[in-house]
Amino acid sequence: MSRADGADAPYWNGLEEGKLTLPRCDGCDRWIWPAGHRCGACGTTGVHWVERPMAATVFSWTRTWHAFGGAESLGLPFTTVLAEIEDCGIRLLGRLDDPDRIDPILGEKLTGQIGRTQAGDDSIPTIIWSRAA
Ligand SMILES: [Zn+2]
C-alpha cells in the first residue's frame, strides 16, 4: 500500500520534505484527523493543509519489550508515544527518543524531528519525539 495516494498523502509528503502538515476544514476550520476528504462536523469537502511546529504533549505512551515482525530495526526496548499536537488536539503516534528509559509523564512537553523507521524493506518517515528542554 502506498502512503502517497490516500487522503493523508499530504501528511506523508510533508514528512518526506521535513515538515509536519495537518488538515483543516475549509468550512468550519476544525482540525481533521484521521485525514479525510470530508469534514465529519460540517460536511464540507474542502480541506487545506497547514504546516505545524513539531511541538506536542504526551497523551499516552507504551514501551515495547518483545520483538515483532517489521519492527526489528528499532531494537528493544523502544518507546512509542501518542503525542497531542499543540494547539490543535490532533494526536499522532511516534517514537520517543528514550535511551535512558525514563517513563514519560502524561502532559510532558515534546519536540519532534523527522527520522526514518525501517519496516521490512520500507523506509518510513517518522516523527521522533524528544523531551522538550
Ligand atoms: Zn468542517
Short mmCIF file of N, CA, C and O and ligand atoms in Angstrom, two decimals:
data_model
loop_
_atom_site.label_atom_id
_atom_site.label_comp_id
_atom_site.label_asym_id
_atom_site.label_seq_id
_atom_site.Cartn_x
_atom_site.Cartn_y
_atom_site.Cartn_z
N MET A 1 0.85 -1.20 0.00
CA MET A 1 0.00 0.00 0.00
C MET A 1 0.88 1.24 0.00
O MET A 1 1.80 1.37 0.79
N SER A 2 0.58 2.12 -0.87
CA SER A 2 1.34 3.37 -0.94
C SER A 2 0.83 4.34 0.11
O SER A 2 -0.35 4.43 0.38
N ARG A 3 1.77 5.08 0.70
CA ARG A 3 1.36 6.11 1.65
C ARG A 3 0.97 7.40 0.94
O ARG A 3 0.40 8.29 1.54
N ALA A 4 1.31 7.51 -0.34
CA ALA A 4 1.20 8.81 -1.00
C ALA A 4 -0.03 8.96 -1.88
O ALA A 4 -0.10 9.86 -2.69
N ASP A 5 -1.03 8.07 -1.74
CA ASP A 5 -2.19 8.21 -2.62
C ASP A 5 -3.52 8.30 -1.87
O ASP A 5 -4.57 8.35 -2.48
N GLY A 6 -3.50 8.32 -0.55
CA GLY A 6 -4.75 8.40 0.20
C GLY A 6 -5.03 9.82 0.65
O GLY A 6 -4.32 10.77 0.28
N ALA A 7 -6.06 9.96 1.47
CA ALA A 7 -6.43 11.29 1.97
C ALA A 7 -5.32 11.91 2.81
O ALA A 7 -5.23 13.13 2.93
N ASP A 8 -4.46 11.06 3.37
CA ASP A 8 -3.39 11.57 4.21
C ASP A 8 -2.07 11.75 3.44
O ASP A 8 -1.02 11.98 4.04
N ALA A 9 -2.12 11.66 2.12
CA ALA A 9 -0.89 11.80 1.32
C ALA A 9 -0.13 13.09 1.64
O ALA A 9 1.11 13.05 1.77
N PRO A 10 -0.80 14.24 1.80
CA PRO A 10 -0.02 15.45 2.13
C PRO A 10 0.75 15.33 3.46
O PRO A 10 1.81 15.94 3.62
N TYR A 11 0.21 14.56 4.39
CA TYR A 11 0.92 14.33 5.65
C TYR A 11 2.24 13.62 5.38
O TYR A 11 3.31 14.07 5.82
N TRP A 12 2.16 12.50 4.64
CA TRP A 12 3.37 11.72 4.36
C TRP A 12 4.35 12.50 3.48
O TRP A 12 5.55 12.47 3.70
N ASN A 13 3.81 13.21 2.48
CA ASN A 13 4.68 14.02 1.62
C ASN A 13 5.37 15.12 2.42
O ASN A 13 6.53 15.42 2.20
N GLY A 14 4.63 15.70 3.38
CA GLY A 14 5.22 16.72 4.25
C GLY A 14 6.36 16.16 5.06
O GLY A 14 7.44 16.76 5.16
N LEU A 15 6.15 14.98 5.65
CA LEU A 15 7.22 14.35 6.43
C LEU A 15 8.45 14.11 5.55
O LEU A 15 9.58 14.34 5.98
N GLU A 16 8.20 13.68 4.33
CA GLU A 16 9.34 13.44 3.41
C GLU A 16 10.11 14.73 3.15
O GLU A 16 11.31 14.72 2.91
N GLU A 17 9.40 15.87 3.21
CA GLU A 17 10.04 17.17 2.98
C GLU A 17 10.54 17.79 4.29
O GLU A 17 10.98 18.95 4.31
N GLY A 18 10.40 17.07 5.38
CA GLY A 18 10.93 17.56 6.65
C GLY A 18 9.97 18.44 7.44
O GLY A 18 10.40 19.18 8.32
N LYS A 19 8.68 18.36 7.15
CA LYS A 19 7.75 19.21 7.90
C LYS A 19 6.47 18.44 8.26
O LYS A 19 6.10 17.47 7.59
N LEU A 20 5.84 18.91 9.32
CA LEU A 20 4.57 18.34 9.75
C LEU A 20 3.45 19.20 9.19
O LEU A 20 3.38 20.40 9.48
N THR A 21 2.59 18.61 8.38
CA THR A 21 1.41 19.32 7.88
C THR A 21 0.18 18.53 8.28
O THR A 21 0.17 17.30 8.25
N LEU A 22 -0.86 19.26 8.69
CA LEU A 22 -2.09 18.64 9.16
C LEU A 22 -3.29 19.29 8.49
O LEU A 22 -3.25 20.48 8.14
N PRO A 23 -4.37 18.52 8.32
CA PRO A 23 -5.52 19.02 7.57
C PRO A 23 -6.52 19.80 8.42
O PRO A 23 -6.79 19.44 9.57
N ARG A 24 -7.07 20.83 7.81
CA ARG A 24 -8.05 21.67 8.47
C ARG A 24 -9.21 21.91 7.50
O ARG A 24 -9.00 22.12 6.31
N CYS A 25 -10.41 21.90 8.04
CA CYS A 25 -11.62 22.05 7.22
C CYS A 25 -11.72 23.47 6.66
O CYS A 25 -11.55 24.45 7.38
N ASP A 26 -12.06 23.56 5.35
CA ASP A 26 -12.27 24.87 4.71
C ASP A 26 -13.54 25.54 5.22
O ASP A 26 -13.66 26.75 5.18
N GLY A 27 -14.51 24.70 5.68
CA GLY A 27 -15.79 25.27 6.08
C GLY A 27 -15.82 25.77 7.51
O GLY A 27 -16.14 26.93 7.77
N CYS A 28 -15.45 24.91 8.46
CA CYS A 28 -15.59 25.28 9.88
C CYS A 28 -14.24 25.44 10.58
O CYS A 28 -14.20 25.75 11.76
N ASP A 29 -13.16 25.20 9.85
CA ASP A 29 -11.80 25.40 10.36
C ASP A 29 -11.37 24.39 11.42
O ASP A 29 -10.37 24.58 12.08
N ARG A 30 -12.15 23.33 11.62
CA ARG A 30 -11.73 22.31 12.58
C ARG A 30 -10.56 21.51 12.00
O ARG A 30 -10.47 21.32 10.79
N TRP A 31 -9.71 21.02 12.91
CA TRP A 31 -8.66 20.08 12.51
C TRP A 31 -9.32 18.74 12.25
O TRP A 31 -10.23 18.35 12.99
N ILE A 32 -8.87 18.05 11.22
CA ILE A 32 -9.48 16.78 10.83
C ILE A 32 -8.42 15.68 10.92
O ILE A 32 -7.40 15.74 10.23
N TRP A 33 -8.66 14.70 11.78
CA TRP A 33 -7.73 13.57 11.87
C TRP A 33 -8.46 12.37 12.41
O TRP A 33 -9.16 12.51 13.40
N PRO A 34 -8.35 11.21 11.78
CA PRO A 34 -7.51 10.95 10.60
C PRO A 34 -7.95 11.82 9.42
O PRO A 34 -9.10 12.25 9.35
N ALA A 35 -7.02 12.03 8.52
CA ALA A 35 -7.31 12.85 7.34
C ALA A 35 -8.45 12.23 6.55
O ALA A 35 -8.56 11.00 6.45
N GLY A 36 -9.30 13.07 6.01
CA GLY A 36 -10.40 12.59 5.18
C GLY A 36 -10.66 13.58 4.07
O GLY A 36 -10.05 14.66 4.03
N HIS A 37 -11.57 13.21 3.19
CA HIS A 37 -11.92 14.10 2.09
C HIS A 37 -13.14 14.95 2.44
O HIS A 37 -13.58 15.76 1.64
N ARG A 38 -13.70 14.73 3.64
CA ARG A 38 -14.92 15.42 4.01
C ARG A 38 -14.89 15.65 5.51
O ARG A 38 -14.52 14.76 6.27
N CYS A 39 -15.30 16.83 5.94
CA CYS A 39 -15.32 17.14 7.37
C CYS A 39 -16.50 16.43 8.04
O CYS A 39 -17.64 16.57 7.61
N GLY A 40 -16.21 15.69 9.09
CA GLY A 40 -17.25 14.97 9.81
C GLY A 40 -18.15 15.89 10.61
O GLY A 40 -19.25 15.51 11.01
N ALA A 41 -17.71 17.12 10.85
CA ALA A 41 -18.51 18.05 11.66
C ALA A 41 -19.49 18.86 10.81
O ALA A 41 -20.64 19.02 11.18
N CYS A 42 -19.05 19.36 9.66
CA CYS A 42 -19.91 20.27 8.88
C CYS A 42 -20.20 19.75 7.47
O CYS A 42 -21.01 20.34 6.77
N GLY A 43 -19.53 18.69 7.04
CA GLY A 43 -19.82 18.11 5.73
C GLY A 43 -19.07 18.75 4.57
O GLY A 43 -19.18 18.28 3.44
N THR A 44 -18.31 19.80 4.83
CA THR A 44 -17.55 20.44 3.76
C THR A 44 -16.54 19.46 3.18
O THR A 44 -15.92 18.69 3.91
N THR A 45 -16.37 19.49 1.87
CA THR A 45 -15.41 18.59 1.24
C THR A 45 -14.05 19.26 1.04
O THR A 45 -13.11 18.59 0.63
N GLY A 46 -13.94 20.52 1.33
CA GLY A 46 -12.65 21.20 1.16
C GLY A 46 -11.79 21.09 2.40
O GLY A 46 -12.26 21.30 3.52
N VAL A 47 -10.55 20.74 2.19
CA VAL A 47 -9.58 20.63 3.28
C VAL A 47 -8.31 21.36 2.85
O VAL A 47 -7.90 21.25 1.70
N HIS A 48 -7.74 22.11 3.75
CA HIS A 48 -6.43 22.70 3.45
C HIS A 48 -5.42 22.19 4.47
O HIS A 48 -5.77 21.85 5.60
N TRP A 49 -4.18 22.13 4.04
CA TRP A 49 -3.12 21.56 4.88
C TRP A 49 -2.26 22.68 5.42
O TRP A 49 -1.85 23.58 4.70
N VAL A 50 -2.00 22.59 6.71
CA VAL A 50 -1.31 23.66 7.42
C VAL A 50 -0.03 23.09 8.05
O VAL A 50 -0.09 22.06 8.73
N GLU A 51 1.07 23.77 7.83
CA GLU A 51 2.30 23.34 8.48
C GLU A 51 2.24 23.69 9.95
O GLU A 51 1.83 24.80 10.31
N ARG A 52 2.62 22.75 10.79
CA ARG A 52 2.57 22.93 12.24
C ARG A 52 3.96 22.71 12.82
O ARG A 52 4.72 21.87 12.34
N PRO A 53 4.26 23.44 13.91
CA PRO A 53 5.51 23.13 14.60
C PRO A 53 5.42 21.73 15.22
O PRO A 53 4.32 21.30 15.59
N MET A 54 6.52 21.05 15.30
CA MET A 54 6.52 19.72 15.92
C MET A 54 6.66 19.88 17.43
O MET A 54 7.70 19.60 18.01
N ALA A 55 5.60 20.38 18.02
CA ALA A 55 5.51 20.58 19.46
C ALA A 55 4.25 19.89 19.93
O ALA A 55 3.19 20.04 19.33
N ALA A 56 4.39 19.10 21.01
CA ALA A 56 3.27 18.28 21.45
C ALA A 56 3.41 18.00 22.94
O ALA A 56 4.39 18.41 23.57
N THR A 57 2.40 17.32 23.47
CA THR A 57 2.49 16.82 24.83
C THR A 57 2.17 15.32 24.81
O THR A 57 1.51 14.83 23.89
N VAL A 58 2.63 14.62 25.82
CA VAL A 58 2.40 13.18 25.91
C VAL A 58 0.94 12.95 26.30
O VAL A 58 0.50 13.39 27.37
N PHE A 59 0.19 12.29 25.43
CA PHE A 59 -1.18 11.90 25.77
C PHE A 59 -1.18 10.49 26.35
O PHE A 59 -1.90 10.19 27.29
N SER A 60 -0.37 9.62 25.77
CA SER A 60 -0.24 8.25 26.24
C SER A 60 1.09 7.71 25.72
O SER A 60 1.71 8.30 24.85
N TRP A 61 1.51 6.60 26.27
CA TRP A 61 2.78 6.02 25.80
C TRP A 61 2.82 4.54 26.17
O TRP A 61 2.06 4.07 27.03
N THR A 62 3.73 3.82 25.53
CA THR A 62 3.99 2.44 25.90
C THR A 62 5.43 2.11 25.53
O THR A 62 6.02 2.77 24.67
N ARG A 63 5.97 1.12 26.21
CA ARG A 63 7.33 0.67 25.90
C ARG A 63 7.23 -0.78 25.46
O ARG A 63 6.60 -1.59 26.13
N THR A 64 7.84 -1.07 24.34
CA THR A 64 7.78 -2.40 23.76
C THR A 64 9.05 -3.16 24.09
O THR A 64 10.15 -2.69 23.80
N TRP A 65 8.86 -4.34 24.69
CA TRP A 65 9.99 -5.16 25.15
C TRP A 65 10.18 -6.42 24.33
O TRP A 65 11.19 -7.08 24.46
N HIS A 66 9.18 -6.75 23.52
CA HIS A 66 9.25 -8.00 22.76
C HIS A 66 9.26 -7.70 21.27
O HIS A 66 8.53 -6.83 20.80
N ALA A 67 10.07 -8.44 20.54
CA ALA A 67 10.20 -8.22 19.11
C ALA A 67 8.93 -8.64 18.38
O ALA A 67 8.23 -9.55 18.81
N PHE A 68 8.63 -7.95 17.31
CA PHE A 68 7.56 -8.41 16.42
C PHE A 68 7.95 -8.04 14.99
O PHE A 68 8.82 -7.18 14.75
N GLY A 69 7.32 -8.73 14.04
CA GLY A 69 7.68 -8.62 12.64
C GLY A 69 7.58 -7.20 12.11
O GLY A 69 6.60 -6.52 12.37
N GLY A 70 8.60 -6.75 11.40
CA GLY A 70 8.61 -5.44 10.78
C GLY A 70 9.25 -4.37 11.62
O GLY A 70 9.55 -3.30 11.12
N ALA A 71 9.44 -4.63 12.92
CA ALA A 71 9.99 -3.61 13.81
C ALA A 71 11.41 -3.96 14.28
O ALA A 71 11.92 -3.35 15.20
N GLU A 72 12.03 -4.92 13.61
CA GLU A 72 13.33 -5.40 14.06
C GLU A 72 14.37 -4.28 14.13
O GLU A 72 15.25 -4.28 14.98
N SER A 73 14.26 -3.31 13.21
CA SER A 73 15.30 -2.27 13.14
C SER A 73 15.27 -1.34 14.35
O SER A 73 16.23 -0.60 14.57
N LEU A 74 14.20 -1.35 15.11
CA LEU A 74 14.09 -0.41 16.22
C LEU A 74 14.91 -0.83 17.43
O LEU A 74 15.21 -0.01 18.29
N GLY A 75 15.26 -2.10 17.51
CA GLY A 75 15.93 -2.57 18.71
C GLY A 75 14.95 -2.62 19.87
O GLY A 75 13.81 -2.14 19.76
N LEU A 76 15.37 -3.21 20.95
CA LEU A 76 14.49 -3.34 22.12
C LEU A 76 15.19 -2.84 23.37
O LEU A 76 16.39 -2.99 23.48
N PRO A 77 14.44 -2.28 24.30
CA PRO A 77 13.04 -1.88 24.12
C PRO A 77 12.97 -0.56 23.36
O PRO A 77 13.96 0.15 23.24
N PHE A 78 11.80 -0.22 22.84
CA PHE A 78 11.58 1.11 22.27
C PHE A 78 10.28 1.67 22.83
O PHE A 78 9.42 0.93 23.29
N THR A 79 10.21 2.98 22.84
CA THR A 79 9.08 3.66 23.46
C THR A 79 8.27 4.38 22.40
O THR A 79 8.82 5.11 21.58
N THR A 80 6.97 4.16 22.42
CA THR A 80 6.04 4.79 21.49
C THR A 80 5.19 5.78 22.29
O THR A 80 4.75 5.47 23.40
N VAL A 81 4.99 6.96 21.73
CA VAL A 81 4.11 7.94 22.38
C VAL A 81 2.96 8.28 21.46
O VAL A 81 3.09 8.28 20.23
N LEU A 82 1.83 8.55 22.09
CA LEU A 82 0.72 9.19 21.40
C LEU A 82 0.84 10.66 21.76
O LEU A 82 0.61 11.05 22.92
N ALA A 83 1.29 11.46 20.80
CA ALA A 83 1.64 12.85 21.05
C ALA A 83 0.51 13.75 20.58
O ALA A 83 0.08 13.67 19.43
N GLU A 84 0.02 14.58 21.50
CA GLU A 84 -1.04 15.52 21.14
C GLU A 84 -0.39 16.82 20.66
O GLU A 84 0.30 17.48 21.43
N ILE A 85 -0.64 17.14 19.39
CA ILE A 85 0.00 18.31 18.79
C ILE A 85 -0.56 19.57 19.44
O ILE A 85 -1.77 19.73 19.59
N GLU A 86 0.36 20.46 19.79
CA GLU A 86 -0.01 21.69 20.49
C GLU A 86 -1.02 22.52 19.69
O GLU A 86 -0.88 22.69 18.49
N ASP A 87 -2.01 23.00 20.37
CA ASP A 87 -2.99 23.96 19.82
C ASP A 87 -3.87 23.42 18.71
O ASP A 87 -4.49 24.21 18.01
N CYS A 88 -3.91 22.11 18.51
CA CYS A 88 -4.88 21.61 17.53
C CYS A 88 -5.54 20.31 17.97
O CYS A 88 -6.55 19.92 17.40
N GLY A 89 -4.99 19.65 18.97
CA GLY A 89 -5.64 18.47 19.53
C GLY A 89 -5.45 17.19 18.75
O GLY A 89 -5.87 16.13 19.19
N ILE A 90 -4.82 17.27 17.58
CA ILE A 90 -4.58 16.05 16.81
C ILE A 90 -3.54 15.21 17.53
O ILE A 90 -2.54 15.75 18.02
N ARG A 91 -3.78 13.92 17.63
CA ARG A 91 -2.85 13.00 18.30
C ARG A 91 -2.19 12.09 17.28
O ARG A 91 -2.88 11.45 16.49
N LEU A 92 -0.87 12.05 17.33
CA LEU A 92 -0.10 11.25 16.38
C LEU A 92 0.78 10.27 17.13
O LEU A 92 1.39 10.61 18.14
N LEU A 93 0.86 9.06 16.59
CA LEU A 93 1.79 8.08 17.14
C LEU A 93 3.19 8.38 16.63
O LEU A 93 3.37 8.78 15.49
N GLY A 94 4.14 8.21 17.50
CA GLY A 94 5.53 8.38 17.09
C GLY A 94 6.43 7.69 18.09
O GLY A 94 5.97 7.16 19.11
N ARG A 95 7.70 7.71 17.77
CA ARG A 95 8.68 7.11 18.70
C ARG A 95 9.25 8.18 19.60
O ARG A 95 9.40 9.32 19.20
N LEU A 96 9.57 7.78 20.81
CA LEU A 96 10.25 8.69 21.74
C LEU A 96 11.72 8.32 21.78
O LEU A 96 12.07 7.15 21.94
N ASP A 97 12.56 9.34 21.62
CA ASP A 97 13.99 9.14 21.82
C ASP A 97 14.18 8.95 23.33
O ASP A 97 14.03 9.90 24.09
N ASP A 98 14.47 7.74 23.72
CA ASP A 98 14.37 7.37 25.13
C ASP A 98 15.53 6.46 25.55
O ASP A 98 15.31 5.35 26.05
N PRO A 99 16.77 6.91 25.34
CA PRO A 99 17.90 6.00 25.60
C PRO A 99 18.02 5.59 27.07
O PRO A 99 18.55 4.53 27.36
N ASP A 100 17.53 6.42 27.98
CA ASP A 100 17.67 6.10 29.41
C ASP A 100 16.42 5.43 30.00
O ASP A 100 16.36 5.19 31.21
N ARG A 101 15.44 5.17 29.15
CA ARG A 101 14.20 4.50 29.58
C ARG A 101 13.55 5.21 30.77
O ARG A 101 13.21 4.58 31.78
N ILE A 102 13.43 6.51 30.66
CA ILE A 102 12.74 7.28 31.69
C ILE A 102 11.27 7.33 31.30
O ILE A 102 10.94 7.77 30.20
N ASP A 103 10.40 6.89 32.20
CA ASP A 103 8.99 6.85 31.87
C ASP A 103 8.47 8.25 31.55
O ASP A 103 8.67 9.19 32.35
N PRO A 104 7.81 8.42 30.42
CA PRO A 104 7.20 9.72 30.10
C PRO A 104 6.10 10.05 31.12
O PRO A 104 5.53 9.17 31.76
N ILE A 105 5.84 11.34 31.27
CA ILE A 105 4.78 11.81 32.15
C ILE A 105 3.67 12.36 31.26
O ILE A 105 3.94 13.12 30.33
N LEU A 106 2.44 11.97 31.55
CA LEU A 106 1.33 12.48 30.75
C LEU A 106 1.32 14.00 30.83
O LEU A 106 1.47 14.58 31.90
N GLY A 107 1.20 14.65 29.68
CA GLY A 107 1.23 16.11 29.62
C GLY A 107 2.62 16.70 29.44
O GLY A 107 2.75 17.90 29.22
N GLU A 108 3.64 15.85 29.52
CA GLU A 108 5.02 16.32 29.35
C GLU A 108 5.21 16.89 27.94
O GLU A 108 4.72 16.33 26.96
N LYS A 109 5.95 17.99 27.84
CA LYS A 109 6.17 18.63 26.54
C LYS A 109 7.22 17.88 25.73
O LYS A 109 8.23 17.44 26.25
N LEU A 110 6.92 17.80 24.44
CA LEU A 110 7.80 17.10 23.49
C LEU A 110 8.10 18.01 22.31
O LEU A 110 7.28 18.86 21.94
N THR A 111 9.27 17.79 21.73
CA THR A 111 9.56 18.40 20.43
C THR A 111 9.93 17.26 19.49
O THR A 111 10.49 16.25 19.91
N GLY A 112 9.59 17.44 18.23
CA GLY A 112 9.80 16.36 17.27
C GLY A 112 10.79 16.73 16.19
O GLY A 112 10.99 17.91 15.90
N GLN A 113 11.38 15.72 15.64
CA GLN A 113 12.14 15.88 14.41
C GLN A 113 11.89 14.63 13.58
O GLN A 113 11.49 13.60 14.11
N ILE A 114 12.14 14.77 12.30
CA ILE A 114 11.79 13.67 11.41
C ILE A 114 12.98 12.76 11.22
O ILE A 114 14.08 13.21 10.90
N GLY A 115 12.73 11.49 11.47
CA GLY A 115 13.73 10.46 11.23
C GLY A 115 13.13 9.43 10.30
O GLY A 115 12.15 9.71 9.59
N ARG A 116 13.70 8.26 10.30
CA ARG A 116 13.20 7.17 9.45
C ARG A 116 13.00 5.94 10.31
O ARG A 116 13.72 5.73 11.29
N THR A 117 12.03 5.14 9.94
CA THR A 117 11.84 3.83 10.53
C THR A 117 11.92 2.81 9.41
O THR A 117 11.25 2.96 8.39
N GLN A 118 12.77 1.83 9.60
CA GLN A 118 12.87 0.75 8.63
C GLN A 118 11.87 -0.33 9.01
O GLN A 118 11.93 -0.87 10.11
N ALA A 119 10.92 -0.59 8.14
CA ALA A 119 9.92 -1.64 8.37
C ALA A 119 9.99 -2.61 7.20
O ALA A 119 9.50 -2.32 6.12
N GLY A 120 10.64 -3.74 7.45
CA GLY A 120 10.89 -4.66 6.34
C GLY A 120 11.77 -3.96 5.31
O GLY A 120 12.81 -3.41 5.65
N ASP A 121 11.31 -3.90 4.07
CA ASP A 121 12.08 -3.25 3.00
C ASP A 121 11.73 -1.77 2.86
O ASP A 121 12.26 -1.08 2.01
N ASP A 122 10.82 -1.29 3.68
CA ASP A 122 10.29 0.06 3.54
C ASP A 122 10.93 1.01 4.55
O ASP A 122 11.02 0.69 5.73
N SER A 123 11.34 2.16 4.09
CA SER A 123 11.88 3.19 4.97
C SER A 123 10.82 4.29 5.10
O SER A 123 10.49 4.97 4.13
N ILE A 124 10.27 4.42 6.28
CA ILE A 124 9.11 5.27 6.50
C ILE A 124 9.54 6.53 7.26
O ILE A 124 10.20 6.43 8.30
N PRO A 125 9.14 7.73 6.77
CA PRO A 125 9.44 8.93 7.54
C PRO A 125 8.65 8.90 8.85
O PRO A 125 7.46 8.56 8.85
N THR A 126 9.31 9.22 9.93
CA THR A 126 8.73 9.05 11.26
C THR A 126 9.06 10.26 12.12
O THR A 126 10.19 10.74 12.09
N ILE A 127 8.10 10.73 12.88
CA ILE A 127 8.42 11.78 13.85
C ILE A 127 9.04 11.11 15.07
O ILE A 127 8.45 10.22 15.68
N ILE A 128 10.26 11.55 15.40
CA ILE A 128 10.94 11.07 16.59
C ILE A 128 10.78 12.17 17.63
O ILE A 128 11.26 13.30 17.44
N TRP A 129 10.13 11.86 18.72
CA TRP A 129 9.87 12.84 19.75
C TRP A 129 10.96 12.82 20.80
O TRP A 129 11.50 11.76 21.13
N SER A 130 11.27 14.00 21.31
CA SER A 130 12.22 14.14 22.42
C SER A 130 11.56 15.00 23.48
O SER A 130 10.69 15.82 23.17
N ARG A 131 12.01 14.82 24.70
CA ARG A 131 11.51 15.67 25.77
C ARG A 131 11.97 17.11 25.50
O ARG A 131 13.15 17.32 25.20
N ALA A 132 11.05 18.05 25.63
CA ALA A 132 11.39 19.45 25.39
C ALA A 132 12.34 19.90 26.50
O ALA A 132 12.19 19.51 27.65
N ALA A 133 13.30 20.73 26.12
CA ALA A 133 14.28 21.21 27.10
C ALA A 133 13.62 22.17 28.09
O ALA A 133 12.67 22.83 27.78
ZN ZN B 1 -15.94 21.43 8.86
#
